PDB file of C-alpha atoms in Angstrom:
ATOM      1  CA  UNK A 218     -21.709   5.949  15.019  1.00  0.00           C
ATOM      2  CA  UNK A 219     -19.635   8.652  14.025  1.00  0.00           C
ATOM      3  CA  UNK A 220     -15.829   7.384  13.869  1.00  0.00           C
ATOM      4  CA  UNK A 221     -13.356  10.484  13.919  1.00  0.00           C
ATOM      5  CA  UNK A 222     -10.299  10.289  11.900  1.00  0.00           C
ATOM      6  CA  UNK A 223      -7.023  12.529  11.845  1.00  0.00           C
ATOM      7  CA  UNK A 224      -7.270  12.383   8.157  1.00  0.00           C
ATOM      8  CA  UNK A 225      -8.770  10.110   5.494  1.00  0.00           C
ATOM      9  CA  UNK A 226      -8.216   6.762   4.761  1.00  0.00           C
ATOM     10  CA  UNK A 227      -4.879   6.511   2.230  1.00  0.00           C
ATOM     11  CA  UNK A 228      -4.259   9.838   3.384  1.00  0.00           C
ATOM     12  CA  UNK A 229      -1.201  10.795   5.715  1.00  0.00           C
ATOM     13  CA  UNK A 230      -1.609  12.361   9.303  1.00  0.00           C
ATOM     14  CA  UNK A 231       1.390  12.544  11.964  1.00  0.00           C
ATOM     15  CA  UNK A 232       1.609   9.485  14.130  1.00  0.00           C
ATOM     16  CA  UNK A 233       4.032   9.711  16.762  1.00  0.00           C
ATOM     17  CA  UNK A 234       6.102  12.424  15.168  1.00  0.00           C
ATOM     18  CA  UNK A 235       6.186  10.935  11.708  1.00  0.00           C
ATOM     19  CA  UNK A 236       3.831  11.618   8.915  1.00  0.00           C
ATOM     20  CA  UNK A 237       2.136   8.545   8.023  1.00  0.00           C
ATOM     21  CA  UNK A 238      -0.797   6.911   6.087  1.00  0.00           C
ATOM     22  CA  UNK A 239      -3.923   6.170   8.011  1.00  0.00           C
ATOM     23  CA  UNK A 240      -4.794   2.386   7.266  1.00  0.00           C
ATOM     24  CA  UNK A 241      -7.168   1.937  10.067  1.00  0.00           C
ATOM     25  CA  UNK A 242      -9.361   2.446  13.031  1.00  0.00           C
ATOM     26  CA  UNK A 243     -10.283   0.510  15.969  1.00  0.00           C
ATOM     27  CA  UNK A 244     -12.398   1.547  19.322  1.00  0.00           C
ATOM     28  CA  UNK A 245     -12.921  -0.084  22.731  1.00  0.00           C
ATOM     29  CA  UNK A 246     -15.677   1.353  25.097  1.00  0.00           C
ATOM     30  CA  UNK A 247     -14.006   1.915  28.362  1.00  0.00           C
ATOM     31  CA  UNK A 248     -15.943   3.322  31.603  1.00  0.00           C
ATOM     32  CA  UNK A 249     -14.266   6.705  31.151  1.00  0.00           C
ATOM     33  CA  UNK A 250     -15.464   6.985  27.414  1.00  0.00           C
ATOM     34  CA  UNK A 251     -14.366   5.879  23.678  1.00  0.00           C
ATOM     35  CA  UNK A 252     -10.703   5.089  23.232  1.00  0.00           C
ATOM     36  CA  UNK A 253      -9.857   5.291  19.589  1.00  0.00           C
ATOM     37  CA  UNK A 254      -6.755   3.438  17.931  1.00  0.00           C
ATOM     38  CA  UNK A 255      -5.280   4.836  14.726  1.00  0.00           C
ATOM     39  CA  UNK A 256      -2.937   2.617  12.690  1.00  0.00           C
ATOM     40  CA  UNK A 257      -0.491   3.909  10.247  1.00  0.00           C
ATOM     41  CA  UNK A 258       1.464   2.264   7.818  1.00  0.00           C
ATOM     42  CA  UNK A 259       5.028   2.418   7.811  1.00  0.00           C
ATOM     43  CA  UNK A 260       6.448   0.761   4.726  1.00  0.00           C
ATOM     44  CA  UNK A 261       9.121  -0.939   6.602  1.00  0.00           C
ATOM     45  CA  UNK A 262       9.206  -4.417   6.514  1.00  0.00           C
ATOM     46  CA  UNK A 263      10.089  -5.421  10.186  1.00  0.00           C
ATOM     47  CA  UNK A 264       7.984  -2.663  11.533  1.00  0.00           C
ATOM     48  CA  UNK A 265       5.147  -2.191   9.012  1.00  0.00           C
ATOM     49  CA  UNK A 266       2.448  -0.674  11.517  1.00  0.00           C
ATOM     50  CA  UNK A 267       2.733   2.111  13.772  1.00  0.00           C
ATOM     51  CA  UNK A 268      -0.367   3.453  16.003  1.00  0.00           C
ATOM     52  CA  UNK A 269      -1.471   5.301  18.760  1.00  0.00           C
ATOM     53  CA  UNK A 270      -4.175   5.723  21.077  1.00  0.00           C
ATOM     54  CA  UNK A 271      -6.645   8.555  22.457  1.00  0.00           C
ATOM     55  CA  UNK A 272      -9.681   9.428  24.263  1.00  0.00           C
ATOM     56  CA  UNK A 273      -9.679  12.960  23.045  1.00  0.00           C
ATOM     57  CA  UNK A 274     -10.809  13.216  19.751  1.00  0.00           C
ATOM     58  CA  UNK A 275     -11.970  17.170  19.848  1.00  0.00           C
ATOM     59  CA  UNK A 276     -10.010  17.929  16.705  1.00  0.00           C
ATOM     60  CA  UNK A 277      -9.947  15.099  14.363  1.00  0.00           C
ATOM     61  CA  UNK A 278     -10.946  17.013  10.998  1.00  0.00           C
ATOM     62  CA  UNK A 279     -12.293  14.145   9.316  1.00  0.00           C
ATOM     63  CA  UNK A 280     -14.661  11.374  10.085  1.00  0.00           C
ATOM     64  CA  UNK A 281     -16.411   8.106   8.716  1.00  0.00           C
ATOM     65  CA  UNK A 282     -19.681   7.483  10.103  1.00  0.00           C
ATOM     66  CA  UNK A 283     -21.325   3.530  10.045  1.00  0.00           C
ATOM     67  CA  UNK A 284     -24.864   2.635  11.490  1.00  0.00           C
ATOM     68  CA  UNK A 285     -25.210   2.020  15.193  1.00  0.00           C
ATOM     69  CA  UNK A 286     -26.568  -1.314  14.703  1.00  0.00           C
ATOM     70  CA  UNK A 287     -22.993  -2.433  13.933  1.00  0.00           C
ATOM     71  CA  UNK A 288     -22.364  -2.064  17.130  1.00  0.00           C
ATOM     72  CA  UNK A 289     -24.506  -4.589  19.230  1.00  0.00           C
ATOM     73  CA  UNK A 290     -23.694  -8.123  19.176  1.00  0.00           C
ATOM     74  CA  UNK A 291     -25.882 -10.443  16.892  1.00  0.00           C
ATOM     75  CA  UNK A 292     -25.788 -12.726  13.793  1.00  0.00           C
ATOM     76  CA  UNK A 293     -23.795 -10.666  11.668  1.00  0.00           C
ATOM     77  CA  UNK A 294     -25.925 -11.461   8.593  1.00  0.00           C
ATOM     78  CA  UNK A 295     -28.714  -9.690  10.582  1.00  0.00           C
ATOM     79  CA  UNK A 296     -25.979  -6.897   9.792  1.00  0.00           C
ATOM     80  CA  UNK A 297     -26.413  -7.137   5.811  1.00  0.00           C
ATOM     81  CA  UNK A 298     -23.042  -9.087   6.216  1.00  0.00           C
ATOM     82  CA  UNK A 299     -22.815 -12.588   4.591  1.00  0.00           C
ATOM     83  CA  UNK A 300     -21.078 -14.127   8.061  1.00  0.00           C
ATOM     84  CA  UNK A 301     -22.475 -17.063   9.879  1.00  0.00           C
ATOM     85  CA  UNK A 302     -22.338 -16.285  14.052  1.00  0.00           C
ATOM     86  CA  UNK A 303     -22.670 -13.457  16.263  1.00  0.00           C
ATOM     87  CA  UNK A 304     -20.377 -10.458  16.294  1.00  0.00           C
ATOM     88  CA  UNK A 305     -20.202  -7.328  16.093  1.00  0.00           C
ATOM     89  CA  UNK A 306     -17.900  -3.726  14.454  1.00  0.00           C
ATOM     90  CA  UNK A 307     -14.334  -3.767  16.175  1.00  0.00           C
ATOM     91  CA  UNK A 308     -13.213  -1.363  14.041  1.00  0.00           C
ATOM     92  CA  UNK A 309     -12.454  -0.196  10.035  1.00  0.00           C
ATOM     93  CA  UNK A 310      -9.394  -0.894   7.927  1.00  0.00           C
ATOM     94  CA  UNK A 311      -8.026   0.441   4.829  1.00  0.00           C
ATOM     95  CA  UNK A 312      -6.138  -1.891   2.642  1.00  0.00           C
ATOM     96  CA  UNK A 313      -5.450  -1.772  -1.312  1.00  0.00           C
ATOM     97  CA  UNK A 314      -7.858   1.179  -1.930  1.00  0.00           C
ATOM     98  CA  UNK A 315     -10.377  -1.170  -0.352  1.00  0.00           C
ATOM     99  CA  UNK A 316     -12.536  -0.561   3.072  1.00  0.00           C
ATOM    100  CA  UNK A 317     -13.186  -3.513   5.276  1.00  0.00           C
ATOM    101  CA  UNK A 318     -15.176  -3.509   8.230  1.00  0.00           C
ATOM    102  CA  UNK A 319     -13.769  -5.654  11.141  1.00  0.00           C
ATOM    103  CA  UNK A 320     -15.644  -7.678  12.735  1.00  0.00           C
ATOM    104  CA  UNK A 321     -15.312  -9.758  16.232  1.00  0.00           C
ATOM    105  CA  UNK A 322     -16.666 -12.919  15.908  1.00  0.00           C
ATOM    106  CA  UNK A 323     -18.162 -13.628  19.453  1.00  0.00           C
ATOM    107  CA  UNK A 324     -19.223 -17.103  18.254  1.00  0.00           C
ATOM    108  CA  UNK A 325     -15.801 -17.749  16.779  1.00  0.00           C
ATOM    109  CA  UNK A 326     -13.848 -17.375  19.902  1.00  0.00           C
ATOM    110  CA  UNK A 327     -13.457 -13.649  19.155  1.00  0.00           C
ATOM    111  CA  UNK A 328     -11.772 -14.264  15.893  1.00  0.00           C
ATOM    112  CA  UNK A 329     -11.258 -10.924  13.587  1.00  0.00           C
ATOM    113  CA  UNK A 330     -13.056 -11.438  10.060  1.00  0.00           C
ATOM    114  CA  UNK A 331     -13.001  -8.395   7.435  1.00  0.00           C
ATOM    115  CA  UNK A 332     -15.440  -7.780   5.101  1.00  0.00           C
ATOM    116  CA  UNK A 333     -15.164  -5.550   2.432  1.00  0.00           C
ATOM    117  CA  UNK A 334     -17.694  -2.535   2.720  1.00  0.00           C
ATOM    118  CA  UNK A 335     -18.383   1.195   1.470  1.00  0.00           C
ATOM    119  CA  UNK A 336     -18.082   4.775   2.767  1.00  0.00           C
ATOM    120  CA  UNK A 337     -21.151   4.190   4.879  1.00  0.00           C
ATOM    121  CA  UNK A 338     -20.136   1.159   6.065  1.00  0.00           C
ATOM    122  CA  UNK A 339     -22.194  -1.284   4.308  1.00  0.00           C
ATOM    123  CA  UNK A 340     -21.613  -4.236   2.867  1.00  0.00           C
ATOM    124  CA  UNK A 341     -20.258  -4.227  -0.934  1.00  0.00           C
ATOM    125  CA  UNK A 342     -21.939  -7.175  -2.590  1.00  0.00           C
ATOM    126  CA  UNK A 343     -19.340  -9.696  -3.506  1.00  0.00           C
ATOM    127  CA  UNK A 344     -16.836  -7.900  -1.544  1.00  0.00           C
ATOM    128  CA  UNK A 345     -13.396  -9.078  -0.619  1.00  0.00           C
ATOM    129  CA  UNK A 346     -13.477 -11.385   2.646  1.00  0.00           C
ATOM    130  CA  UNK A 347      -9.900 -11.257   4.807  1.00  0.00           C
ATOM    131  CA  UNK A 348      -9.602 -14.189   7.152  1.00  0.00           C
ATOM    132  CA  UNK A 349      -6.735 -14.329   9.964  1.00  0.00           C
ATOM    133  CA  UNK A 350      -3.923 -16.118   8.893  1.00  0.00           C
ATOM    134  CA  UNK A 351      -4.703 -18.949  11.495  1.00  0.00           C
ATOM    135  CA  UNK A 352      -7.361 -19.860   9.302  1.00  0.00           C
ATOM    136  CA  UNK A 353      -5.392 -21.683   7.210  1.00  0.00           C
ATOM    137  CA  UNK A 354      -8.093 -24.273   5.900  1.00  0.00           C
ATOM    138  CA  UNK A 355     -10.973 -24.175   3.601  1.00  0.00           C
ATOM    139  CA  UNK A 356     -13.405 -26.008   5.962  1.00  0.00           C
ATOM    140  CA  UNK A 357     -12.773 -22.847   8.783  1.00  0.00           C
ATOM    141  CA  UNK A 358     -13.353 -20.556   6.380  1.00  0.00           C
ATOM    142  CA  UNK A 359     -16.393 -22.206   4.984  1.00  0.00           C
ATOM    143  CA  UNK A 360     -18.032 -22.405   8.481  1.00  0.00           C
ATOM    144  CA  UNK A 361     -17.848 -18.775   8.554  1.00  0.00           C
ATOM    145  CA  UNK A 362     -19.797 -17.633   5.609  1.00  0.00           C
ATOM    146  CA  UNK A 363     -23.450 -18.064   4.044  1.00  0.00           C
ATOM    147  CA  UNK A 364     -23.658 -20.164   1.619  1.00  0.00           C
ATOM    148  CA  UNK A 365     -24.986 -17.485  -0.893  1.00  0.00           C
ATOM    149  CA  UNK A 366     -21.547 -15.623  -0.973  1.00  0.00           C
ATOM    150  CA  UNK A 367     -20.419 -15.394  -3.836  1.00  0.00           C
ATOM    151  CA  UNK A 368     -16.876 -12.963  -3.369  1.00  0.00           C
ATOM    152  CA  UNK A 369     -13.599 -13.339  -3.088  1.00  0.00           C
ATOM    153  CA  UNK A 370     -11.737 -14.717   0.080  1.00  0.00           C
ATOM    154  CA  UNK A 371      -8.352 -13.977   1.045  1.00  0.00           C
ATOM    155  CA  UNK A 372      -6.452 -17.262   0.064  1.00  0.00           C
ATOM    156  CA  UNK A 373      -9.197 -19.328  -0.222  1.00  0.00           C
ATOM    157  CA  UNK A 374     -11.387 -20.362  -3.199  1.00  0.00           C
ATOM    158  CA  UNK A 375     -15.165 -20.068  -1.307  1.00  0.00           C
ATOM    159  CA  UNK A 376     -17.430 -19.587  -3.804  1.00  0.00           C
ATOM    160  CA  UNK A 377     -21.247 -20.401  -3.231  1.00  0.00           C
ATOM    161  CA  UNK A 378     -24.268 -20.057  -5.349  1.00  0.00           C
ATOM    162  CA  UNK A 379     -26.706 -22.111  -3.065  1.00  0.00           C
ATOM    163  CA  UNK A 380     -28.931 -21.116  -0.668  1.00  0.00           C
ATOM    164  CA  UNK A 381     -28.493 -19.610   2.561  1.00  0.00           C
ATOM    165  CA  UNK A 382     -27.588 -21.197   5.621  1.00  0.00           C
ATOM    166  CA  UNK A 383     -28.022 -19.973   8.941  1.00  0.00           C
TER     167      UNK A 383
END
């Protein structure tokens, strides 16, 4: 799927008048077409995101491009991702100088889960893993990855070296 941007990621584009950096991307298929959400990041502390939304995305100059398969709703490990469950790509997110891919968890109770990936969208090996903030024990976040990860999680300490479980 080709994802257009206004700009690249870490980059600034003009958000609702202001110039801005681009930290994400999220789309929604509607019956009329793609609706794309850009997210920019503010710097301000009670207002640190600012987005907007658009179907028309004719002259976005730049673009990140991830593999259709992303898109259909299965065990995301059948994705190359090391996540226990179905889901499927919600969108991408720029954070630290890191990508993450954002996942919906469809067996989680649609739960967001970001996984660190590359500029094709594919998963970096040992990447980063950002959990919501409701996720606030070890046990939650252990139900949600294979056993063989062996990355870093967002305040957690999940680090496995056994096999895989499914």
């Amino acid at each position: 799927m080709r994802i257009p941007l206004p700009c690249n990621f870490g980059d600034s584009a003009k958000c609702n008048g202001k110039l801005l950096l681009l930290k994400g991307v999220s789309w929604f298929q509607w019956t009329k077409g793609m609706e794309y959400t850009y997210f920019f990041s503010q710097n301000d502390f009670w207002h640190d995101t600012d987005f907007y939304t658009t179907f028309d995305v004719r002259q976005m100059p730049c673009e990140f491009c991830i593999p259709d398969g992303l898109l259909i709703d299965r065990p995301v490990k059948e994705h190359g991702y090391p996540l226990k469950g179905r889901g499927h790509a919600f969108g991408i997110h720029y954070e630290n100088g890191q990508t993450y891919m954002d996942f919906i968890m469809t067996s989680f109770f649609f739960t967001h889960i970001r996984v660190q990936c590359d500029g094709d969208g594919k998963y970096v090996k040992g990447g980063n893993i950002l959990f919501p903030p409701s996720w606030d024990t070890e046990e939650k976040r252990k139900a949600a990855v294979l056993k063989s990860y062996s990355g870093r999680c967002r305040f957690t300490k999940i680090c496995y070296n056994e096999d895989e479980e499914s």
